[in-house]
Tab-separated table of C-alpha atoms in Angstrom:
chain	number	residue	atom	x	y	z
A	15	MET	CA	57.971	-29.708	-10.913
A	16	THR	CA	58.270	-33.329	-9.893
A	17	ASP	CA	54.787	-33.239	-8.492
A	18	HIS	CA	53.459	-32.001	-11.793
A	19	SER	CA	55.178	-34.714	-13.808
A	20	MET	CA	53.977	-37.334	-11.339
A	21	ILE	CA	50.414	-36.191	-11.840
A	22	CYS	CA	50.866	-36.247	-15.590
A	23	LEU	CA	52.201	-39.802	-15.452
A	24	LEU	CA	49.347	-40.935	-13.229
A	25	ALA	CA	46.815	-39.338	-15.533
A	26	ALA	CA	48.402	-41.044	-18.523
A	27	ALA	CA	48.324	-44.376	-16.706
A	28	VAL	CA	44.658	-44.009	-15.817
A	29	GLU	CA	43.996	-42.970	-19.398
A	30	ASN	CA	45.721	-46.108	-20.690
A	31	GLY	CA	43.682	-48.294	-18.372
A	32	GLU	CA	46.727	-49.456	-16.396
A	33	VAL	CA	45.456	-48.054	-13.150
A	34	GLY	CA	41.883	-47.730	-12.020
A	35	PHE	CA	38.801	-49.703	-12.851
A	36	LEU	CA	39.906	-51.880	-15.702
A	37	PRO	CA	37.164	-54.536	-15.350
A	38	LEU	CA	34.454	-51.896	-15.714
A	39	LYS	CA	36.138	-50.486	-18.793
A	40	ILE	CA	36.487	-53.925	-20.379
A	41	ILE	CA	32.780	-54.655	-19.781
A	42	GLY	CA	31.985	-51.249	-21.270
A	43	PHE	CA	34.110	-51.837	-24.405
A	44	ALA	CA	32.588	-55.304	-24.850
A	45	SER	CA	29.014	-54.080	-24.591
A	46	GLY	CA	29.738	-51.255	-26.980
A	47	VAL	CA	31.121	-53.675	-29.574
A	48	VAL	CA	28.156	-56.029	-29.105
A	49	GLY	CA	25.855	-53.053	-29.669
A	50	LEU	CA	27.702	-52.231	-32.867
A	51	ILE	CA	27.200	-55.837	-34.062
A	52	PHE	CA	23.469	-55.593	-33.344
A	53	PHE	CA	23.345	-52.315	-35.264
A	54	LEU	CA	25.048	-54.107	-38.188
A	55	GLY	CA	22.122	-56.511	-38.099
A	56	THR	CA	19.692	-53.568	-38.232
A	57	ALA	CA	21.518	-51.988	-41.176
A	58	VAL	CA	21.613	-55.242	-43.156
A	59	GLY	CA	17.957	-55.898	-42.383
A	60	MET	CA	16.906	-52.404	-43.494
A	61	VAL	CA	18.524	-52.984	-46.855
A	62	ARG	CA	17.844	-56.616	-47.546
A	63	PHE	CA	14.358	-57.331	-46.238
A	64	PRO	CA	11.591	-57.293	-48.854
A	65	ASP	CA	8.682	-55.330	-47.323
A	66	PHE	CA	7.937	-52.690	-44.735
A	67	TYR	CA	6.892	-54.968	-41.867
A	68	THR	CA	9.998	-57.146	-42.009
A	69	ARG	CA	12.168	-54.024	-42.184
A	70	MET	CA	10.366	-52.709	-39.167
A	71	HIS	CA	11.123	-55.992	-37.387
A	72	ALA	CA	14.856	-55.481	-38.023
A	73	ALA	CA	14.776	-51.803	-37.183
A	74	GLY	CA	12.652	-51.960	-34.039
A	75	LYS	CA	14.465	-54.790	-32.306
A	76	GLY	CA	18.052	-54.220	-33.344
A	77	ASP	CA	17.871	-50.478	-32.894
A	78	THR	CA	16.500	-50.601	-29.378
A	79	LEU	CA	18.919	-53.234	-28.091
A	80	SER	CA	21.998	-51.793	-29.770
A	81	THR	CA	21.281	-48.271	-28.527
A	82	MET	CA	20.800	-49.531	-24.982
A	83	LEU	CA	24.005	-51.613	-25.104
A	84	MET	CA	26.087	-48.757	-26.541
A	85	LEU	CA	24.816	-46.210	-24.018
A	86	GLY	CA	25.360	-48.628	-21.148
A	87	GLY	CA	28.868	-49.305	-22.377
A	88	PHE	CA	29.639	-45.614	-22.487
A	89	GLY	CA	28.170	-45.185	-19.053
A	90	LEU	CA	30.605	-47.781	-17.711
A	91	VAL	CA	33.581	-46.449	-19.703
A	92	THR	CA	33.140	-42.881	-18.470
A	93	MET	CA	32.994	-44.107	-14.850
A	94	GLU	CA	36.502	-42.898	-14.028
A	95	ASP	CA	36.237	-42.708	-10.270
A	96	PHE	CA	33.372	-43.422	-7.944
A	97	SER	CA	32.752	-39.786	-6.967
A	98	VAL	CA	29.281	-38.191	-6.720
A	99	GLY	CA	29.662	-36.588	-10.138
A	100	SER	CA	30.352	-39.831	-11.954
A	101	TRP	CA	27.466	-41.570	-10.146
A	102	LEU	CA	25.205	-38.730	-11.294
A	103	LEU	CA	26.483	-39.182	-14.824
A	104	LEU	CA	25.763	-42.912	-14.716
A	105	ILE	CA	22.243	-42.252	-13.427
A	106	LYS	CA	21.652	-39.765	-16.234
A	107	ILE	CA	22.829	-42.282	-18.829
A	108	LEU	CA	20.567	-44.895	-17.216
A	109	ALA	CA	17.692	-42.404	-17.558
A	110	VAL	CA	18.417	-42.087	-21.291
A	111	ILE	CA	18.476	-45.911	-21.571
A	112	LEU	CA	15.147	-46.184	-19.739
A	113	PHE	CA	13.662	-43.511	-21.968
A	114	ILE	CA	14.788	-45.254	-25.128
A	115	TYR	CA	13.616	-48.589	-23.758
A	116	LEU	CA	10.127	-47.119	-23.403
A	117	THR	CA	9.876	-44.903	-26.463
A	118	THR	CA	11.494	-46.780	-29.373
A	119	PRO	CA	9.192	-49.831	-29.247
A	120	THR	CA	6.222	-47.504	-28.820
A	121	SER	CA	7.073	-45.439	-31.877
A	122	SER	CA	7.626	-48.681	-33.841
A	123	HIS	CA	4.181	-49.852	-32.806
A	124	ALA	CA	2.575	-46.496	-33.701
A	125	LEU	CA	4.234	-46.544	-37.159
A	126	MET	CA	3.188	-50.160	-37.743
A	127	ARG	CA	-0.398	-49.339	-36.856
A	128	ALA	CA	-0.426	-46.265	-39.067
A	129	ALA	CA	0.963	-48.312	-41.957
A	130	PHE	CA	-1.607	-51.084	-41.477
A	131	GLU	CA	-4.521	-48.634	-41.400
A	132	ASP	CA	-3.058	-46.976	-44.450
A	133	ASP	CA	-3.673	-50.180	-46.452
A	134	GLU	CA	-0.038	-51.157	-46.646
A	135	MET	CA	-0.382	-54.944	-46.895
A	136	PRO	CA	2.306	-57.328	-45.692
A	137	MET	CA	4.034	-59.368	-48.408
A	138	THR	CA	2.713	-62.897	-48.780
A	139	GLU	CA	4.492	-66.012	-50.054
A	140	ASP	CA	2.939	-65.635	-53.500
A	141	ASP	CA	4.232	-62.053	-53.811
A	142	LEU	CA	7.680	-63.305	-52.858
A	143	LYS	CA	7.618	-66.028	-55.578
A	144	LYS	CA	6.437	-63.523	-58.179
A	145	SER	CA	9.176	-61.042	-57.340
A	146	LYS	CA	11.776	-63.838	-57.485
A	147	ARG	CA	10.575	-64.914	-60.950
A	148	LYS	CA	10.727	-61.314	-62.106
A	149	GLY	CA	14.289	-60.979	-60.865
A	150	LYS	CA	15.317	-64.174	-62.709
A	151	ARG	CA	13.740	-62.981	-65.941
A	152	LYS	CA	15.634	-59.715	-65.684
A	153	LYS	CA	18.880	-61.590	-65.292
B	16	MET	CA	11.954	-30.826	-62.443
B	17	LYS	CA	13.445	-32.117	-59.220
B	18	ILE	CA	16.871	-32.427	-60.772
B	19	LEU	CA	16.538	-28.924	-62.208
B	20	SER	CA	15.777	-27.484	-58.792
B	21	LEU	CA	18.778	-29.377	-57.409
B	22	ILE	CA	21.161	-27.260	-59.496
B	23	PRO	CA	20.495	-23.836	-57.834
B	24	ILE	CA	20.466	-25.512	-54.405
B	25	ILE	CA	23.923	-26.998	-54.985
B	26	ALA	CA	25.144	-23.681	-56.404
B	27	ILE	CA	23.931	-21.690	-53.413
B	28	GLY	CA	25.277	-24.252	-50.996
B	29	GLY	CA	28.677	-24.189	-52.647
B	30	LEU	CA	28.656	-20.409	-52.610
B	31	LEU	CA	27.902	-20.363	-48.890
B	32	LEU	CA	30.620	-22.925	-48.183
B	33	TRP	CA	33.093	-20.853	-50.254
B	34	ALA	CA	32.107	-17.726	-48.336
B	35	ALA	CA	32.510	-19.551	-45.025
B	36	GLN	CA	36.250	-19.836	-45.689
B	37	ASP	CA	36.594	-16.167	-44.876
B	38	PHE	CA	35.393	-16.681	-41.299
B	39	PRO	CA	38.039	-16.380	-38.602
B	40	LYS	CA	39.414	-19.657	-37.358
B	41	TRP	CA	38.165	-21.408	-34.220
B	42	GLY	CA	39.602	-19.571	-31.241
B	43	ASP	CA	41.412	-17.004	-33.370
B	44	VAL	CA	42.829	-14.197	-31.166
B	45	GLU	CA	42.860	-11.724	-34.039
B	46	SER	CA	39.179	-12.108	-34.925
B	47	PRO	CA	36.878	-9.109	-34.229
B	48	ALA	CA	34.878	-11.046	-31.678
B	49	SER	CA	37.937	-11.779	-29.557
B	50	LYS	CA	39.456	-8.314	-30.005
B	51	SER	CA	36.476	-6.286	-28.860
B	52	PRO	CA	36.506	-5.248	-25.190
B	53	VAL	CA	32.965	-6.526	-24.659
B	54	SER	CA	33.682	-10.244	-24.757
B	55	SER	CA	36.750	-10.016	-22.548
B	56	HIS	CA	34.664	-7.933	-20.115
B	57	PHE	CA	31.990	-10.659	-19.983
B	58	ILE	CA	34.518	-13.483	-19.692
B	59	GLY	CA	36.379	-11.740	-16.908
B	60	LYS	CA	33.525	-10.205	-14.965
B	61	THR	CA	30.603	-12.653	-15.150
B	62	GLY	CA	31.860	-14.911	-12.389
B	63	VAL	CA	32.716	-11.916	-10.170
B	64	ASP	CA	29.532	-9.950	-10.778
B	65	THR	CA	26.902	-12.670	-10.630
B	66	GLU	CA	28.472	-15.956	-9.457
B	67	VAL	CA	26.808	-17.695	-12.427
B	68	PRO	CA	29.101	-20.316	-13.987
B	69	ASN	CA	27.231	-20.363	-17.316
B	70	MET	CA	28.112	-17.141	-19.076
B	71	VAL	CA	25.385	-17.498	-21.691
B	72	THR	CA	22.675	-17.390	-19.063
B	73	ALA	CA	24.218	-14.404	-17.348
B	74	VAL	CA	24.463	-12.424	-20.576
B	75	LEU	CA	20.986	-13.448	-21.651
B	76	ALA	CA	19.091	-12.800	-18.466
B	77	ASP	CA	21.145	-10.063	-16.798
B	78	TYR	CA	23.401	-7.976	-19.043
B	79	ARG	CA	20.945	-8.209	-21.911
B	80	GLY	CA	17.796	-8.314	-19.793
B	81	PHE	CA	15.818	-5.841	-21.869
B	82	ASP	CA	16.380	-7.845	-25.031
B	83	THR	CA	15.203	-11.097	-23.499
B	84	MET	CA	12.181	-9.408	-21.948
B	85	PHE	CA	11.003	-8.100	-25.287
B	86	GLU	CA	11.769	-11.447	-26.903
B	87	THR	CA	9.345	-12.944	-24.462
B	88	VAL	CA	6.824	-10.261	-25.368
B	89	VAL	CA	7.319	-11.104	-29.038
B	90	VAL	CA	6.515	-14.784	-28.307
B	91	PHE	CA	3.385	-13.646	-26.459
B	92	ILE	CA	2.304	-11.384	-29.326
B	93	ALA	CA	2.788	-14.189	-31.824
B	94	GLY	CA	0.472	-16.420	-29.782
B	95	MET	CA	-2.082	-13.610	-29.506
B	96	ALA	CA	-1.963	-12.982	-33.255
B	97	VAL	CA	-2.544	-16.648	-34.122
B	98	LEU	CA	-5.478	-16.748	-31.707
B	99	ALA	CA	-6.933	-13.543	-33.070
B	100	ILE	CA	-6.727	-14.771	-36.690
B	101	LEU	CA	-7.939	-18.312	-36.157
B	102	LYS	CA	-10.603	-17.779	-33.496
B	103	GLY	CA	-13.463	-16.834	-35.774
B	104	SER	CA	-12.262	-18.240	-39.073
B	105	THR	CA	-14.083	-21.629	-39.014
B	106	ARG	CA	-17.363	-20.419	-37.601
B	107	GLY	CA	-19.390	-20.928	-40.762
B	108	ASN	CA	-17.571	-23.908	-42.251
B	109	SER	CA	-18.111	-27.559	-41.391
B	110	ARG	CA	-15.281	-28.835	-39.309
B	111	ARG	CA	-14.689	-32.240	-40.934
B	112	LYS	CA	-12.410	-32.310	-43.979
B	113	ASP	CA	-13.064	-34.839	-46.677
B	114	HIS	CA	-9.718	-36.590	-46.122
B	115	GLU	CA	-10.233	-37.173	-42.383
B	116	VAL	CA	-11.418	-40.381	-40.772
B	117	GLU	CA	-12.224	-41.295	-37.171
B	118	ALA	CA	-9.362	-42.833	-35.170
B	119	GLU	CA	-9.409	-44.093	-31.606
B	120	PRO	CA	-6.517	-43.377	-29.231
B	121	ASP	CA	-4.059	-46.255	-29.299
B	122	LEU	CA	-3.812	-48.302	-26.048
B	123	ILE	CA	-0.057	-48.862	-26.135
B	124	VAL	CA	0.803	-45.282	-27.065
B	125	THR	CA	-1.504	-43.783	-24.401
B	126	ASN	CA	-0.031	-46.019	-21.713
B	127	THR	CA	3.562	-45.141	-22.636
B	128	VAL	CA	2.686	-41.452	-22.731
B	129	ARG	CA	1.049	-41.804	-19.305
B	130	LEU	CA	4.384	-43.123	-17.996
B	131	ILE	CA	6.566	-40.627	-19.796
B	132	VAL	CA	4.835	-37.291	-19.405
B	133	PRO	CA	5.680	-36.843	-15.694
B	134	VAL	CA	9.335	-37.666	-16.446
B	135	ILE	CA	9.380	-35.066	-19.203
B	136	GLN	CA	7.853	-32.454	-16.942
B	137	ILE	CA	10.405	-33.122	-14.174
B	138	PHE	CA	13.191	-32.927	-16.777
B	139	ALA	CA	11.717	-29.641	-17.994
B	140	PHE	CA	11.913	-28.246	-14.471
B	141	TYR	CA	15.515	-29.502	-14.204
B	142	VAL	CA	16.470	-27.762	-17.475
B	143	LEU	CA	14.680	-24.585	-16.309
B	144	ALA	CA	16.284	-24.436	-12.884
B	145	HIS	CA	19.720	-25.737	-13.892
B	146	GLY	CA	20.222	-23.097	-16.589
B	147	HIS	CA	22.787	-21.319	-14.465
B	148	VAL	CA	25.209	-24.227	-14.430
B	149	SER	CA	24.626	-26.238	-17.577
B	150	PRO	CA	23.010	-25.390	-20.943
B	151	GLY	CA	19.357	-24.661	-20.414
B	152	GLY	CA	17.087	-21.949	-19.203
B	153	GLY	CA	13.614	-20.557	-19.631
B	154	PHE	CA	13.150	-21.068	-23.353
B	155	GLN	CA	14.413	-24.638	-23.431
B	156	GLY	CA	12.541	-25.688	-20.307
B	157	GLY	CA	9.376	-24.063	-21.622
B	158	VAL	CA	9.652	-25.898	-24.928
B	159	LEU	CA	10.054	-29.266	-23.149
B	160	MET	CA	7.093	-28.465	-20.910
B	161	GLY	CA	4.947	-27.487	-23.887
B	162	ALA	CA	6.028	-30.678	-25.697
B	163	SER	CA	4.653	-32.747	-22.839
B	164	PHE	CA	1.197	-31.145	-23.304
B	165	ILE	CA	1.478	-31.610	-27.083
B	166	LEU	CA	2.274	-35.259	-26.499
B	167	ILE	CA	-0.923	-35.631	-24.472
B	168	ALA	CA	-2.870	-33.955	-27.282
B	169	LEU	CA	-1.306	-36.272	-29.844
B	170	SER	CA	-1.827	-39.589	-28.073
B	171	TRP	CA	-5.383	-38.978	-26.887
B	172	ASP	CA	-7.036	-36.110	-28.691
B	173	LEU	CA	-7.029	-32.373	-28.387
B	174	GLU	CA	-10.136	-32.170	-26.184
B	175	LYS	CA	-8.366	-34.098	-23.418
B	176	ALA	CA	-5.343	-31.804	-23.446
B	177	VAL	CA	-7.519	-28.686	-23.666
B	178	SER	CA	-9.589	-29.905	-20.730
B	179	ARG	CA	-6.333	-30.072	-18.701
B	180	PHE	CA	-4.908	-26.768	-19.875
B	181	SER	CA	-7.548	-24.631	-21.563
B	182	ILE	CA	-6.700	-21.816	-23.952
B	183	GLU	CA	-7.993	-19.155	-21.563
B	184	ARG	CA	-5.674	-20.526	-18.898
B	185	CYS	CA	-2.850	-20.635	-21.474
B	186	MET	CA	-3.262	-16.912	-22.054
B	187	ILE	CA	-3.404	-16.179	-18.331
B	188	VAL	CA	-0.214	-18.153	-17.724
B	189	ALA	CA	1.543	-16.513	-20.683
B	190	ALA	CA	0.637	-13.066	-19.400
B	191	LEU	CA	1.708	-14.090	-15.897
B	192	GLY	CA	5.156	-14.965	-17.209
B	193	ILE	CA	5.639	-11.473	-18.600
B	194	VAL	CA	4.257	-9.992	-15.359
B	195	ILE	CA	6.846	-11.980	-13.383
B	196	TYR	CA	9.661	-10.758	-15.638
B	197	GLY	CA	8.546	-7.140	-15.634
B	198	GLY	CA	7.712	-7.301	-11.947
B	199	ILE	CA	11.216	-8.276	-11.001
B	200	GLY	CA	12.466	-5.344	-13.104
B	201	LEU	CA	10.001	-2.926	-11.516
B	202	LEU	CA	10.833	-4.191	-8.006
B	203	SER	CA	14.508	-3.502	-8.564
B	204	MET	CA	13.541	-0.035	-9.825
B	205	MET	CA	11.433	0.634	-6.732
B	206	LEU	CA	14.292	-0.418	-4.469
B	207	GLY	CA	16.439	2.351	-5.864
B	208	GLY	CA	18.228	0.843	-8.839
B	209	GLU	CA	17.505	0.926	-12.550
B	210	PHE	CA	14.952	-1.157	-14.403
B	211	LEU	CA	16.132	-4.834	-14.367
B	212	ASP	CA	19.102	-3.990	-12.119
B	213	TYR	CA	18.807	-7.090	-10.014
B	214	ALA	CA	21.587	-6.226	-7.591
B	215	GLU	CA	19.266	-3.893	-5.702
B	216	LEU	CA	17.147	-6.900	-4.717
B	217	GLU	CA	19.614	-7.558	-1.905
B	218	ARG	CA	17.444	-5.342	0.317
B	219	VAL	CA	14.556	-7.811	0.202
B	220	LEU	CA	16.534	-11.041	-0.215
B	221	PRO	CA	18.787	-12.172	2.632
B	222	VAL	CA	21.826	-12.632	0.370
B	223	SER	CA	24.733	-10.660	-1.032
B	224	ARG	CA	24.538	-8.461	-4.137
B	225	GLU	CA	26.001	-11.122	-6.387
B	226	MET	CA	23.707	-13.842	-5.164
B	227	ALA	CA	20.755	-11.452	-5.494
B	228	ARG	CA	21.528	-11.236	-9.203
B	229	TYR	CA	21.859	-15.026	-9.324
B	230	HIS	CA	18.418	-15.605	-7.756
B	231	ALA	CA	16.734	-12.847	-9.763
B	232	MET	CA	18.001	-14.512	-12.930
B	233	LEU	CA	16.248	-17.708	-11.842
B	234	GLY	CA	13.013	-15.762	-11.311
B	235	VAL	CA	13.291	-14.198	-14.759
B	236	GLU	CA	13.885	-17.616	-16.341
B	237	ILE	CA	10.775	-18.949	-14.614
B	238	GLY	CA	8.753	-16.103	-16.148
B	239	VAL	CA	10.136	-16.896	-19.596
B	240	GLY	CA	9.359	-20.584	-19.042
B	241	PHE	CA	5.702	-19.814	-18.177
B	242	THR	CA	5.207	-17.798	-21.324
B	243	VAL	CA	6.930	-20.207	-23.661
B	244	THR	CA	5.022	-23.242	-22.266
B	245	ALA	CA	1.631	-21.620	-22.649
B	246	ILE	CA	2.297	-20.155	-26.080
B	247	MET	CA	3.749	-23.452	-27.432
B	248	PHE	CA	0.610	-25.313	-26.433
B	249	ALA	CA	-1.778	-22.580	-27.610
B	250	LEU	CA	-0.066	-22.399	-30.981
B	251	TYR	CA	-0.194	-26.170	-31.464
B	252	ALA	CA	-3.848	-26.399	-30.399
B	253	ASN	CA	-5.008	-23.600	-32.664
B	254	LEU	CA	-2.901	-24.382	-35.715
B	255	SER	CA	-3.534	-28.154	-35.765
B	256	SER	CA	-7.330	-27.736	-35.521
B	257	GLU	CA	-7.655	-24.473	-37.442
B	258	GLY	CA	-9.078	-22.693	-34.417
B	259	SER	CA	-11.875	-25.117	-33.623
B	260	LEU	CA	-10.019	-26.934	-30.788
B	261	LYS	CA	-11.640	-30.230	-31.785
B	262	GLN	CA	-9.714	-33.486	-32.545
B	263	GLY	CA	-6.468	-31.833	-33.520
B	264	LEU	CA	-3.883	-33.234	-35.895
C	8	MET	CA	42.144	-45.568	-24.651
C	9	THR	CA	38.655	-44.212	-23.961
C	10	GLU	CA	39.066	-41.619	-26.694
C	11	TRP	CA	40.158	-44.280	-29.176
C	12	PHE	CA	37.145	-46.398	-28.246
C	13	ALA	CA	34.833	-43.370	-28.706
C	14	MET	CA	36.353	-42.594	-32.088
C	15	VAL	CA	36.072	-46.175	-33.334
C	16	MET	CA	32.454	-46.396	-32.176
C	17	GLY	CA	31.610	-43.104	-33.855
C	18	ALA	CA	33.206	-44.216	-37.109
C	19	GLY	CA	31.407	-47.569	-36.958
C	20	LEU	CA	28.077	-45.847	-36.368
C	21	PHE	CA	28.708	-43.510	-39.259
C	22	VAL	CA	29.548	-46.338	-41.643
C	23	LEU	CA	26.519	-48.374	-40.573
C	24	MET	CA	24.236	-45.355	-41.048
C	25	ILE	CA	24.961	-45.343	-44.823
C	26	PRO	CA	22.669	-48.348	-45.614
C	27	ILE	CA	19.898	-46.705	-43.615
C	28	ILE	CA	20.353	-43.417	-45.490
C	29	TYR	CA	20.092	-45.492	-48.690
C	30	ARG	CA	16.763	-46.826	-47.441
C	31	ILE	CA	15.536	-43.299	-46.602
C	32	PHE	CA	16.538	-42.144	-50.088
C	33	LYS	CA	15.082	-45.077	-51.960
C	34	GLY	CA	12.286	-46.402	-49.668
C	35	PRO	CA	9.320	-47.499	-51.766
C	36	THR	CA	6.752	-46.209	-49.228
C	37	GLY	CA	6.768	-43.164	-46.994
C	38	PHE	CA	6.775	-45.421	-43.910
C	39	ASP	CA	10.182	-46.805	-44.840
C	40	ARG	CA	11.571	-43.305	-44.868
C	41	ILE	CA	10.030	-42.426	-41.506
C	42	LEU	CA	11.387	-45.634	-40.062
C	43	GLY	CA	14.855	-44.849	-41.286
C	44	VAL	CA	14.704	-41.318	-39.862
C	45	ASN	CA	13.555	-42.805	-36.546
C	46	VAL	CA	16.491	-45.245	-36.458
C	47	ILE	CA	18.991	-42.500	-37.186
C	48	GLY	CA	17.361	-40.243	-34.588
C	49	THR	CA	17.785	-42.924	-31.943
C	50	LYS	CA	21.402	-43.378	-32.901
C	51	THR	CA	21.985	-39.664	-32.623
C	52	ALA	CA	21.539	-39.937	-28.866
C	53	VAL	CA	24.556	-42.336	-28.848
C	54	LEU	CA	26.514	-40.035	-31.138
C	55	LEU	CA	25.937	-37.113	-28.750
C	56	VAL	CA	27.315	-39.177	-25.868
C	57	ILE	CA	30.305	-40.090	-28.022
C	58	ILE	CA	30.951	-36.401	-28.844
C	59	GLY	CA	30.663	-35.620	-25.144
C	60	THR	CA	33.271	-38.271	-24.336
C	61	LEU	CA	35.634	-36.818	-26.905
C	62	TYR	CA	35.210	-33.288	-25.550
C	63	GLY	CA	35.365	-34.501	-21.944
C	64	ARG	CA	31.999	-32.976	-21.063
C	65	VAL	CA	29.689	-35.975	-20.988
C	66	GLU	CA	27.542	-34.542	-18.161
C	67	MET	CA	26.495	-31.713	-20.494
C	68	PHE	CA	25.917	-33.784	-23.624
C	69	VAL	CA	23.781	-36.399	-21.832
C	70	ASP	CA	21.093	-33.731	-21.349
C	71	PHE	CA	21.157	-33.128	-25.129
C	72	ALA	CA	20.842	-36.868	-25.726
C	73	LEU	CA	17.792	-37.133	-23.490
C	74	THR	CA	16.117	-34.134	-25.193
C	75	TYR	CA	16.923	-35.450	-28.640
C	76	SER	CA	15.417	-38.893	-27.976
C	77	LEU	CA	12.302	-37.157	-26.605
C	78	LEU	CA	11.899	-35.076	-29.740
C	79	ASN	CA	12.450	-38.145	-31.872
C	80	PHE	CA	9.608	-39.898	-30.103
C	81	VAL	CA	7.347	-36.909	-30.611
C	82	ALA	CA	8.153	-36.895	-34.345
C	83	ALA	CA	7.248	-40.576	-34.768
C	84	ILE	CA	3.972	-40.116	-32.890
C	85	VAL	CA	3.103	-37.050	-34.973
C	86	VAL	CA	3.587	-38.916	-38.251
C	87	SER	CA	1.673	-42.005	-37.164
C	88	ARG	CA	-1.137	-39.905	-35.746
C	89	TYR	CA	-1.466	-37.844	-38.921
C	90	LEU	CA	-1.529	-40.955	-41.142
C	91	ASN	CA	-3.979	-42.635	-38.790
C	92	ARG	CA	-6.456	-39.860	-38.986
C	93	THR	CA	-6.406	-39.309	-42.739
C	94	ILE	CA	-7.335	-41.579	-45.613
C	95	SER	CA	-4.566	-43.660	-47.145
C	96	LEU	CA	-1.889	-42.012	-49.289
C	97	LYS	CA	-2.799	-44.084	-52.338
C	98	GLU	CA	-6.401	-42.933	-52.183
C	99	MET	CA	-5.351	-39.347	-51.745
C	100	GLU	CA	-3.177	-39.574	-54.846
C	101	ALA	CA	-6.016	-41.207	-56.793
C	102	ARG	CA	-8.363	-38.383	-55.772
C	103	GLU	CA	-5.868	-35.726	-56.830
C	104	LYS	CA	-5.417	-37.430	-60.187
C	105	ALA	CA	-9.214	-37.514	-60.617
C	106	LYS	CA	-9.395	-33.827	-59.777
C	107	GLY	CA	-6.618	-32.998	-62.211
C	108	GLY	CA	-8.320	-35.069	-64.916
C	109	ALA	CA	-11.587	-33.249	-64.370
C	110	LYS	CA	-9.885	-29.904	-64.657
C	111	ALA	CA	-7.993	-30.869	-67.775
């Protein structure tokens, strides 16, 4: 009985971050939060930017970096002990990060090229002035 | 018109959600699925009979082996039917459509695909072979493997992918998958058991009865993976080019 | 602690996906919609890892995340390839209008 309660207490302590690999967890939490901030940038850019190419700029960069940071953070947070299983898990998460690092910019590039060959023209300064004037008139 | 069509969709969706309330709760002991002796038999006996940790794979490939074998045959027949319909359909017509233009393969996309395709294929083998322990198996691994060939066809053009994996070879590989599956079943029948009774394979494999079932399941999954890979690619190649195997999507 | 972190991250991702869904819904061109779908698809890999952390079976859900990001890549390549090899959407619409006009 005492053994069981001891194990429970130890598990609770590890869960609370009192015992174990606190520095790794703190780095993981921090990188997750930084990833969330970058994703906020992506979301704001997707809504606020005026034309497709600028939106793609926000989406391509912010999305790649924030996904990589979040996944890396979770890889560090789930690293409970340094057994073979947890190393395997970290390697798998690193594989997902590598995959996203390769594929997301490539798909952004492919979409950009498809849009450009589909006669979707980037917005020039004159277009921007015109749209601003229109907005003022509406107000 | 769009808003009008939204009304029946919302009505049907609400009806389905309302009907879903009658389902038994998650993990309900009183539900028919938990009460029936079949599920408790599988939960209790799978680990003892076959030493496979993943019950789904054991049920799919061993207890319900007949069903999975004919599922594979259905996949094969679907591929054959598409080939048979599309093979001669465009013989008289000109291949180019009026809305198509020439496009060269993109440098960046092709180089990324060159890096990624081997990784995808290794991952497909992992999913195929690891189906006993984690989610996965023949169908999933075959789909990933077929997706790697489709990716080649998308980033270059269809001729390049077909030159690697021609449609004739696709059909041979697909048939080979079914031959592997049925062959394991026939082998166990010849060794004195019933059709697809893998435990009899212990006479040719140097392992116990339980491990014989384990390894035979892997062989069956490999057969399913062969068929699904080949049929995936053959379906894409034929449907995207309307049977002409030129240029593709 | 870890579970709380996972829950907060999941909620944050969900809230930040709302603007992107707005862009998918409204997007003036089709490319905006595809871009939004692509962003959400990439974030789904993170969401799967979060769900795995909450269920305590990350080693299983990481496989799903890898497969999902692969399929997302294939989808983006399919769309760009199709739009690369066909004439532009505006021209297609113009032709359909011309056809409809001729019939009418």
